[in-house]
Coordinates of C-alpha atoms and ligand atoms in Angstrom, one line a residue:
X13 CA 0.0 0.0 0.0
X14 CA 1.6 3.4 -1.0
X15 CA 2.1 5.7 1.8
X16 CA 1.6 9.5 1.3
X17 CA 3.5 12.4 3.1
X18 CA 1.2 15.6 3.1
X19 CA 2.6 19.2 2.0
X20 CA 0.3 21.9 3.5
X21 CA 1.1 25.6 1.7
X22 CA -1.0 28.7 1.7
X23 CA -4.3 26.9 2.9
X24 CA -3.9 23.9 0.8
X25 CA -2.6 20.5 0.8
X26 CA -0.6 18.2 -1.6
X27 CA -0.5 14.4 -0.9
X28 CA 2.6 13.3 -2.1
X29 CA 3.6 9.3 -2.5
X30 CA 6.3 8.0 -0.3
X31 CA 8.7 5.3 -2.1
X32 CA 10.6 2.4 -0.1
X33 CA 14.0 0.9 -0.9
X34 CA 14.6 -2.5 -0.4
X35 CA 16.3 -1.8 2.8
X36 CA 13.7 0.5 4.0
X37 CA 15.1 3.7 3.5
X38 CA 12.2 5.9 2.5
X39 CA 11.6 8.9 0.1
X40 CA 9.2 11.4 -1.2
X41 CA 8.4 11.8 -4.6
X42 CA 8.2 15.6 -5.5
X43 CA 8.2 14.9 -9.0
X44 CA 4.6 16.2 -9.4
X45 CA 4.5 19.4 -6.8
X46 CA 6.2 21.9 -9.2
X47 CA 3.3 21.0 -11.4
X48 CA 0.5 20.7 -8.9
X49 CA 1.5 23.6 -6.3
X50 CA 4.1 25.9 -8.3
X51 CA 6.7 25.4 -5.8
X52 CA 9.8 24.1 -6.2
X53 CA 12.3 22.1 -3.0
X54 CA 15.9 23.8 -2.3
X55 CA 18.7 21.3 -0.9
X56 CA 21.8 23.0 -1.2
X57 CA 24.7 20.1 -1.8
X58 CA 21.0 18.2 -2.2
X59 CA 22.1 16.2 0.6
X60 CA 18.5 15.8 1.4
X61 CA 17.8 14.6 -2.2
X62 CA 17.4 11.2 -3.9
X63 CA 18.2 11.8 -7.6
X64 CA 17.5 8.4 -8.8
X65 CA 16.2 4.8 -7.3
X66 CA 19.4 2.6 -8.0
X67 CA 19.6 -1.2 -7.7
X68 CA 23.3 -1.0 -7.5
X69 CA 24.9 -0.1 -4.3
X70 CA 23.7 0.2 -0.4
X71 CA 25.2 2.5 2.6
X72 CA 24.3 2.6 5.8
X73 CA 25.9 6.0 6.8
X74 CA 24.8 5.3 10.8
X75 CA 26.0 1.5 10.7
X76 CA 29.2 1.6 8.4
X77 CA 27.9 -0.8 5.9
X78 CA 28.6 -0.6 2.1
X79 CA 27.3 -3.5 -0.2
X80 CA 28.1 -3.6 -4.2
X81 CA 24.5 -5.7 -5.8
X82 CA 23.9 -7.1 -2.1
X83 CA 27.6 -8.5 -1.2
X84 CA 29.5 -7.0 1.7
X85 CA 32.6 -5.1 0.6
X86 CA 34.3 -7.1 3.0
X87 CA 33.6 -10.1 1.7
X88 CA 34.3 -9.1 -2.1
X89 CA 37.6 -7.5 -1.0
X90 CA 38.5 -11.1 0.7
X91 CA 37.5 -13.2 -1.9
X92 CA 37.0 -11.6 -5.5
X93 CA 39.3 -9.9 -7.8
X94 CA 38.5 -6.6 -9.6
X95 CA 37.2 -7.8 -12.7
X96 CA 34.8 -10.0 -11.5
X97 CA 33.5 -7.0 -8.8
X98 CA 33.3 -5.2 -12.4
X99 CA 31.5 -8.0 -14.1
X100 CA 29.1 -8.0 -10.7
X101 CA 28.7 -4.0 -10.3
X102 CA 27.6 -3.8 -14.4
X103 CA 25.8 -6.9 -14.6
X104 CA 24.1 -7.3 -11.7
X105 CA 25.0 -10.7 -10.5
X106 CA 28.3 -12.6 -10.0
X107 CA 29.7 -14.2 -13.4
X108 CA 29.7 -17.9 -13.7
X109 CA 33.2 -19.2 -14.6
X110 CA 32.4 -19.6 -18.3
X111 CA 31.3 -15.9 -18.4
X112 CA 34.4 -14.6 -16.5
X113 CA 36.7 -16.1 -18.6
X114 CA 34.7 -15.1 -22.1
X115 CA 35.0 -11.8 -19.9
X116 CA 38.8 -12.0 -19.3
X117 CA 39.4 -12.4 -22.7
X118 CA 37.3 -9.6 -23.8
X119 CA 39.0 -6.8 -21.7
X120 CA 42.6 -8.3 -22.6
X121 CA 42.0 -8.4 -26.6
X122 CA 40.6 -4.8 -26.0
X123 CA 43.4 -3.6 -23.6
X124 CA 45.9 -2.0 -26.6
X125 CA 45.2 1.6 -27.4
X126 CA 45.4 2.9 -31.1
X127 CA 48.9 3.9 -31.8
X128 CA 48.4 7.5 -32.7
X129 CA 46.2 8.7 -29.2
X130 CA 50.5 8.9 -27.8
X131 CA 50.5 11.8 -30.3
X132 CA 48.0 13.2 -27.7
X133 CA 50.4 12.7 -24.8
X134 CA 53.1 14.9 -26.8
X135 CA 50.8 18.0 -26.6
X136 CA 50.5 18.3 -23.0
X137 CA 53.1 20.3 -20.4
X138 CA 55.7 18.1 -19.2
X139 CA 54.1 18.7 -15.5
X140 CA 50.2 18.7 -16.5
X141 CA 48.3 17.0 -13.8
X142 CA 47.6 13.2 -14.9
X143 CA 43.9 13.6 -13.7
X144 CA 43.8 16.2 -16.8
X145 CA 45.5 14.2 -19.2
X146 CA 43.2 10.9 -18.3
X147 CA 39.8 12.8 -18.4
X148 CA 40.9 14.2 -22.1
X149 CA 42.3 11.1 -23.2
X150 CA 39.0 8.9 -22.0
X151 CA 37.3 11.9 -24.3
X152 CA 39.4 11.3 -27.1
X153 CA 38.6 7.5 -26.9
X154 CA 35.3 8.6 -28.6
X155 CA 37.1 9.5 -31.7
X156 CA 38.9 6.6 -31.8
X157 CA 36.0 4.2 -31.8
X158 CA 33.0 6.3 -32.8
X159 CA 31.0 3.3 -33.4
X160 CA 28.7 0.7 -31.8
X161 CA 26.8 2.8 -29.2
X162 CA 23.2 2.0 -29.8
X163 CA 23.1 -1.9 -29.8
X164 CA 23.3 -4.0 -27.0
X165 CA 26.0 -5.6 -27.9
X166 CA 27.5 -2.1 -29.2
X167 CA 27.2 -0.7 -25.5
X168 CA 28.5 -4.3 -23.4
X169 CA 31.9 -3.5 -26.4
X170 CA 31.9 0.4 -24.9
X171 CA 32.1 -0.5 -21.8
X172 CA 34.7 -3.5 -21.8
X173 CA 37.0 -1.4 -23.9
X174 CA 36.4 1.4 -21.7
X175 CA 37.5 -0.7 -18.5
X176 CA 40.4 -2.1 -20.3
X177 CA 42.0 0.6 -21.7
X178 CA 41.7 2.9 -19.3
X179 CA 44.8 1.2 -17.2
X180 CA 46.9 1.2 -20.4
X181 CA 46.1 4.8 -20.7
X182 CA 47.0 5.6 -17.5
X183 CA 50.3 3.7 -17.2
X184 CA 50.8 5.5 -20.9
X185 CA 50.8 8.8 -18.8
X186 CA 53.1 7.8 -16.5
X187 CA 55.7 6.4 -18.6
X188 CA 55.5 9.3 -21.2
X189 CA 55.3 12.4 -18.2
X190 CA 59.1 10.1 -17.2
X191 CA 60.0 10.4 -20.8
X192 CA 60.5 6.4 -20.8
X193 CA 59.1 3.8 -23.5
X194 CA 55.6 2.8 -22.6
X195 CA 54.9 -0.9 -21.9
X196 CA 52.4 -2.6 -23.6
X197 CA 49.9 -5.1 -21.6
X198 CA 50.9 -8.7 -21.3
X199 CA 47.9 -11.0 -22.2
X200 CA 49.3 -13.7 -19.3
X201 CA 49.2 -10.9 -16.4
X202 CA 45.5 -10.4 -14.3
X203 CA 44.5 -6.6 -14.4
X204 CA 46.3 -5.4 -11.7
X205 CA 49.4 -7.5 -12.6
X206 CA 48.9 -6.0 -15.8
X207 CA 48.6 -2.1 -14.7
X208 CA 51.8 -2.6 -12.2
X209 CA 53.9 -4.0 -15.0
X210 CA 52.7 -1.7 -17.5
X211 CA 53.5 1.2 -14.8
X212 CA 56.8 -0.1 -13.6
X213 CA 58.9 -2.4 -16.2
X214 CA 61.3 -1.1 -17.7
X215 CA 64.0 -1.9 -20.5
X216 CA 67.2 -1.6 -17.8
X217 CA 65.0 -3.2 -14.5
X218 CA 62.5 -5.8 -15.1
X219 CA 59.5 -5.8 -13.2
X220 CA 59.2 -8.3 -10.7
X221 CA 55.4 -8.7 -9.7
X222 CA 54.8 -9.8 -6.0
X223 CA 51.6 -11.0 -5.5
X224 CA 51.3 -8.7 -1.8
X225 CA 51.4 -5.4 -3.9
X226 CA 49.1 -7.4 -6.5
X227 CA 46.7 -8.4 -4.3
X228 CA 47.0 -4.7 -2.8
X229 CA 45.9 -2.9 -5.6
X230 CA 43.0 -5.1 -6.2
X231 CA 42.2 -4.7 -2.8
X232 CA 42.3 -0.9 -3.3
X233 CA 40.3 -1.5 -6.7
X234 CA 37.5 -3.5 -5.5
X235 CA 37.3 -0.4 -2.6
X236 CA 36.7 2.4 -4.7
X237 CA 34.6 0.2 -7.4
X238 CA 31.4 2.4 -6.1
X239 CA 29.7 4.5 -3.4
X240 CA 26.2 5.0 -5.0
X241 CA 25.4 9.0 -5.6
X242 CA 28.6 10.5 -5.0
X243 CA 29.7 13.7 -6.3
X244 CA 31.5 12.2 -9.7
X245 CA 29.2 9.7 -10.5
X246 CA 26.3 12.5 -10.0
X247 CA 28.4 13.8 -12.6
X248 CA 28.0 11.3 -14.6
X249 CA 24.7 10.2 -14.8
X250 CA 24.1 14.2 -15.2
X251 CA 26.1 14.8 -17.8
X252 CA 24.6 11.2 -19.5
X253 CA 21.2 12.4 -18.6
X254 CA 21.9 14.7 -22.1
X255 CA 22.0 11.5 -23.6
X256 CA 26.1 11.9 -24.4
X257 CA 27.8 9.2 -25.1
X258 CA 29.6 6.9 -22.7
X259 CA 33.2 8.2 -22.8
X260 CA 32.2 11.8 -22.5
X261 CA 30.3 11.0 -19.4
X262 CA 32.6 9.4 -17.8
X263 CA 35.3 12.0 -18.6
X264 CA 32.7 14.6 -16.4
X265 CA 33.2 11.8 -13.5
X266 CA 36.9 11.6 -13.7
X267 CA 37.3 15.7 -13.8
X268 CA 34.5 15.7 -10.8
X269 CA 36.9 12.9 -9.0
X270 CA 39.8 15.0 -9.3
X271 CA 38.6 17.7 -6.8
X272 CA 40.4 17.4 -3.0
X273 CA 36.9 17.3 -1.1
X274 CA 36.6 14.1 -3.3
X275 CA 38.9 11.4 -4.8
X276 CA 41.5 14.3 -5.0
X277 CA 41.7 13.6 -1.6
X278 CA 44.3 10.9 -1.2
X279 CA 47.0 13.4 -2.5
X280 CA 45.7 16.0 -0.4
X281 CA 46.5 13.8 2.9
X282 CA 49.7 12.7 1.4
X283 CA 50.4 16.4 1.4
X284 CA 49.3 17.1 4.7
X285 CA 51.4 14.3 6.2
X286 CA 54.3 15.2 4.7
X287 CA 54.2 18.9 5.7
X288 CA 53.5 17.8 9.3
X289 CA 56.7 15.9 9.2
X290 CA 58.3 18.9 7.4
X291 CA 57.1 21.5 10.5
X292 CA 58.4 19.2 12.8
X293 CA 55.2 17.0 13.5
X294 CA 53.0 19.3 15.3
X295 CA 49.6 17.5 14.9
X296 CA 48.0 19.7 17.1
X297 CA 48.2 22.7 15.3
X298 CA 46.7 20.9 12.1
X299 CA 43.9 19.8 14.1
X300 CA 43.8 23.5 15.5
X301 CA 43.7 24.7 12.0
X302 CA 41.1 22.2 11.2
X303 CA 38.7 23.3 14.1
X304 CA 39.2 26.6 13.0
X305 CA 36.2 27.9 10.9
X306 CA 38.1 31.6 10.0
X307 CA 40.3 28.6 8.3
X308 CA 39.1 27.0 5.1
X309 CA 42.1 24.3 5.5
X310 CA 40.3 20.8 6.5
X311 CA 41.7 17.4 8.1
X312 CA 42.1 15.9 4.7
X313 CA 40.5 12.0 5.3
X314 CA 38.3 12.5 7.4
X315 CA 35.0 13.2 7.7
X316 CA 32.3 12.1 4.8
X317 CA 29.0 13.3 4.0
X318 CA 26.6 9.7 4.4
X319 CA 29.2 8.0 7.0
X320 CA 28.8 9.2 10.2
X321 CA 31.1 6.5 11.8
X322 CA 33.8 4.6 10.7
X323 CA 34.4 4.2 6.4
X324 CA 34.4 0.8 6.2
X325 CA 36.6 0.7 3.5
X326 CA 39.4 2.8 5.7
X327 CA 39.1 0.0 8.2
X328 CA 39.8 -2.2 5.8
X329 CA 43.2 -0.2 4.3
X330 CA 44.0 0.9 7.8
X331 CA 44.9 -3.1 7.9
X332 CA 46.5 -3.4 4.8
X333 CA 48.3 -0.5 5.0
X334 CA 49.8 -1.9 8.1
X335 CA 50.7 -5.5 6.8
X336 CA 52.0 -4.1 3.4
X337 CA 54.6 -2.1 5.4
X338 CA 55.5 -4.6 8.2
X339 CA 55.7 -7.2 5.3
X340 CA 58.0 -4.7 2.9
X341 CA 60.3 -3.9 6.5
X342 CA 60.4 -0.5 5.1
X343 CA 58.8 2.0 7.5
X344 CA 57.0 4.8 6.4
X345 CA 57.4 7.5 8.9
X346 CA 54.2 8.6 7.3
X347 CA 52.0 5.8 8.4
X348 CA 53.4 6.9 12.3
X349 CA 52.2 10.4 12.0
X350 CA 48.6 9.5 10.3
X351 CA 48.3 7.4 13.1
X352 CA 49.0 10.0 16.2
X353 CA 46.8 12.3 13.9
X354 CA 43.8 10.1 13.8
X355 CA 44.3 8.8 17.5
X356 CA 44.2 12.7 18.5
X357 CA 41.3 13.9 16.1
X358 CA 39.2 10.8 17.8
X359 CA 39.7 12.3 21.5
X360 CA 38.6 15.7 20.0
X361 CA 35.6 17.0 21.0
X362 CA 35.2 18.6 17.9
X363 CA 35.7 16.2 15.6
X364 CA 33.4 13.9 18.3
X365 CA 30.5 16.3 18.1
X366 CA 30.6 16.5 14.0
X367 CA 31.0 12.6 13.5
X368 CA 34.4 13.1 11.7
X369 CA 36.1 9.8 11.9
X370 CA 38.7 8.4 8.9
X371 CA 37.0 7.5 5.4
X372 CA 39.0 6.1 2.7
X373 CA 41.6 8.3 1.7
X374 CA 42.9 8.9 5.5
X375 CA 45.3 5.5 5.2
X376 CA 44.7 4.7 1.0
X377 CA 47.9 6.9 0.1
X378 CA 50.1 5.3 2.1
X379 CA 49.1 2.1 0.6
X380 CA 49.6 3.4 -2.7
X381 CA 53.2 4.5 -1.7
X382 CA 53.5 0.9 -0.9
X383 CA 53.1 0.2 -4.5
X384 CA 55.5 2.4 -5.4
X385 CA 52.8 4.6 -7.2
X386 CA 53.7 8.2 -7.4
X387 CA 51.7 10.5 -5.8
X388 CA 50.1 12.8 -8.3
X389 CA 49.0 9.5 -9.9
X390 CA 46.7 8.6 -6.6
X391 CA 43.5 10.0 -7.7
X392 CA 44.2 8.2 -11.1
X393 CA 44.0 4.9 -9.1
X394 CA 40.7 6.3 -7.3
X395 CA 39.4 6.8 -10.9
X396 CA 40.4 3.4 -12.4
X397 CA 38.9 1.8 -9.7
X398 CA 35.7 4.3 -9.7
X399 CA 35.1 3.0 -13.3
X400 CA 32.9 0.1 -13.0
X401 CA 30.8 2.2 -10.5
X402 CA 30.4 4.7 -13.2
X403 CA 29.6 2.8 -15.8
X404 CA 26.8 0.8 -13.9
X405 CA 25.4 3.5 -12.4
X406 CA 25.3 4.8 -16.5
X407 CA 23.8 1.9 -17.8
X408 CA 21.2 1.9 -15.1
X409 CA 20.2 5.3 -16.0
X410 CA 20.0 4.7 -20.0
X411 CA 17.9 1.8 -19.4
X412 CA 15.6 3.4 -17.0
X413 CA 12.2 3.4 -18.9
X414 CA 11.4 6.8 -17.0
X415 CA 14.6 8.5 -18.3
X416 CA 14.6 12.5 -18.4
X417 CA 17.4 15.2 -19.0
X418 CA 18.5 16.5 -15.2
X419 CA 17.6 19.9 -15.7
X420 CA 17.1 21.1 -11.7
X421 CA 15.3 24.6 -11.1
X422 CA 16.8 27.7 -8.9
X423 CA 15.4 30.8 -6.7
X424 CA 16.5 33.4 -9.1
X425 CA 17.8 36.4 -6.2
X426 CA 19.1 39.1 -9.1
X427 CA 17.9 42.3 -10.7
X428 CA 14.1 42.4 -11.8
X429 CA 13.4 43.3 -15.2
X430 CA 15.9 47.0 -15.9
X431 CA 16.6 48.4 -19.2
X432 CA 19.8 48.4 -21.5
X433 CA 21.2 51.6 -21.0
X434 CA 23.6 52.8 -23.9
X435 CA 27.6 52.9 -23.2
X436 CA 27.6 56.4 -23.3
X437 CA 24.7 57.0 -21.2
X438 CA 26.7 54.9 -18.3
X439 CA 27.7 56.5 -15.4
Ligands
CMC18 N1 38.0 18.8 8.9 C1 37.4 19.7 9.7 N2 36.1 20.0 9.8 C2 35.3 19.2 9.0 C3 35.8 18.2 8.1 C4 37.2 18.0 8.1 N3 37.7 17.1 7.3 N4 34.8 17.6 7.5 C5 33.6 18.2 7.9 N5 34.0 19.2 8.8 C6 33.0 20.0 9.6 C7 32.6 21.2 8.7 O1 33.4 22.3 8.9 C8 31.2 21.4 9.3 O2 31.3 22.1 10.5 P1 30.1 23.1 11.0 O3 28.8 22.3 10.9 O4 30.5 23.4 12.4 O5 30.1 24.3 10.1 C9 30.7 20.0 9.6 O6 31.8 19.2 9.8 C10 29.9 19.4 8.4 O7 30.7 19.5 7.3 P2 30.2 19.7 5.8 O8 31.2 20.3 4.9 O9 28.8 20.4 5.9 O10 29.9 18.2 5.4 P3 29.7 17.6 4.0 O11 28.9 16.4 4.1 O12 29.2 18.7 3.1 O13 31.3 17.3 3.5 C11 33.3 16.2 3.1 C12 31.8 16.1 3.5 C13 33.9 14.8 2.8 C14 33.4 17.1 1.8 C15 34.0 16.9 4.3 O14 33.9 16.0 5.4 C16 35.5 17.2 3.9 O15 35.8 18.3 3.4 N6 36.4 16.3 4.3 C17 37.8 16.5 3.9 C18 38.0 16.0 2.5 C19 38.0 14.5 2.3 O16 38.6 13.8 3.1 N7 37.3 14.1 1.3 C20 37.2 12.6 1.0 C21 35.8 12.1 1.2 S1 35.8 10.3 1.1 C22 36.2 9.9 -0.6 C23 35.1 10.2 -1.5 O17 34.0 9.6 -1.4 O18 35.2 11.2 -2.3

């Protein structure tokens, strides 16, 4: 039985449905009231707003819990590897083995990029940001491989190709920003194997791949995969909404990613951390800087906008991060210092009262350093691993029968109507 939620304004009254997820979060539909009553709803950062009913991912900002289709995080980062948590997040379901391996094969015959998009590289400053250079190069995929959008089968080849070569393109942008030969994928490596190798080999030093920093980065991957209506893949499913194709949409998410309130902001704490130790350690004037609202500088990892406990994916790297170091027996005098700093931000009573605990990027850095990935390349890993998210959540909206252009409304607080008064006439 649909339940109604009543809007009373100037003597009359709207009934307006109520909708229930699965998990019994509910919403109201205000789809009709601009319509019906004239009036429009204002939610600025629309934290109070649903912009879709999704199928895809759960949170549980309160609890900590974040499930991709139904499956724990926890459990998909024990057990699966990235592509199938791909195959799962786009599909729906978890592949059988037939259709992982026809899967496998897909993504490694599509994992070479056409020869002249290194042209591309060439064109950009030797120190150009490789969030910039990765959101214009998914862009230019489009010209590349204008065809095949409008089947099924058409959109299932976008996608794959999409997911493949976007770790060749990004390794491509390291190698070329060092001025070294870039690597080409190895059909015999997994995907992460294969993004490591293509990142690291090199003519004079061999890359030796340990299966630790392997599992690491699928680890990392299988993280980041998706976190329902985030600012990026808003993004996305915005800039889709126009009906653009795939690559161009996903181009919006990876330049919405980039920004340091979002996936920008595992550099952002590497940063932080390494100016602590360059001040002499002081944590407690960061966290006094913090706290201070004259100061727009923020603890950098912490603090998230649906979890108001623990990220349950920063538990999860808080762990790795400290069995990849005690493993490699090379401290990170890093790991030390986000330690003290997240042991004193807990006792604080401001970040107690705001519900400002670690989220993913507080430890995900230093995990990445572990690697041996460079740090302007972190929120490049956030995005490769982003990807499946983005293009299920994309899908979803392209097949929703009651698609519509996002087109939002505003409280227009300028000039009223005023007449065009000549140049000379100006005073
Ligand atoms: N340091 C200091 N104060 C903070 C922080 C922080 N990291 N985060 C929130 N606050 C305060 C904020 O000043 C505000 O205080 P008051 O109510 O007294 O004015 C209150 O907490 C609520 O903050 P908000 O900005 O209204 O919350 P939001 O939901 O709009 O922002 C956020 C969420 C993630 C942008 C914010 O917590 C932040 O800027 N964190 C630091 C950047 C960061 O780590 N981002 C990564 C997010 S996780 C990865 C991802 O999904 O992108």
């Amino acid at each position: 039985m649909t339940e109604f939620a009543t809007l009373t304004y100037n003597g009359k009254s709207y009934q307006l449905p109520v909708l229930t997820g699965t998990e019994g979060e509910k919403a109201i539909d205000i789809s009709t009231l601009k319509t019906r009553s004239g009036l429009i709803t204002m939610d600025n950062g629309l934290s109070s707003t649903g912009v879709c009913q999704s199928a895809i991912t759960f949170m549980d900002g309160e609890k900590g819990i974040l499930r991709y289709r139904g499956i724990p995080v926890e459990q998909l980062a024990e057990y699966s590897s990235f592509k199938e948590t791909a195959y799962l997040l786009i599909n729906g379901r978890l592949p059988s083995r037939k259709e992982l391996t026809r899967f496998s094969v897909l993504l490694n015959d599509l994992s070479l990029v056409h020869e002249d998009l290194r042209e591309f590289y060439r064109g950009f400053p030797r120190h150009s940001h490789p969030m910039g250079i990765l959101s214009s190069m998914v862009n230019a995929l489009r010209s590349f491989y204008p065809e095949l959008e409008t089947t099924d089968e058409g959109i299932n080849l976008t996608m794959a190709r999409l997911l493949s070569k976007i770790r060749t393109l990004a390794a491509m942008s390291y190698k070329i920003s060092r001025g070294h030969r870039v690597v080409y994928p190895r059909p015999d490596l997994t995907y992460c194997a294969n993004f490591l190798n293509m990142m690291f080999d090199s003519p004079v030093r061999p890359y030796q791949i340990d299966d630790e920093l392997v599992s690491a980065l699928r680890v990392f991957w299988i993280l980041h995969a998706d976190h329902e209506q985030n600012c990026s893949t808003t993004a996305v499913r915005v800039v889709g909404s126009g009906r653009v194709n795939l690559y161009a949409a996903i181009s919006a998410g990876i330049a919405a990613l980039w920004g340091p309130l979002h996936g920008g902001a595992n550099q952002a704490v590497i940063e932080m951390l390494e100016k602590i130790v360059k001040d002499g350690g002081n944590i407690q004037k960061v966290i006094d800087r913090a706290k201070d609202r004259k100061d727009p500088f923020r603890l950098f990892g912490f603090g998230h906008r649906v979890y108001k406990t623990y990220d349950p994916r920063g538990k999860i790297i808080k762990k790795m991060a400290d069995r990849l170091l005690e493993k490699q027996r090379v401290p990170d005098p890093l790991l030390d210092i986000a330690k003290e700093l997240e042991i004193a931000a807990r006792k604080d009573d401001y970040f107690i009262e705001h519900h400002l605990y670690p989220n993913v990027d507080f430890y995900s850095g230093l995990v990445l350093r572990a690697i041996g990935i460079p740090t302007n390349m972190f929120t490049v890993m956030f995005a490769i691993g982003r990807l499946p998210g983005w293009i299920a959540q994309w899908k979803e909206s392209i097949d929703d029968p009651g698609w519509k252009i996002t087109r939002p409304r505003q409280v227009y607080t300028g000039p009223t109507c005023r007449d065009y008064i000549p140049i000379d006439q100006r005073t």
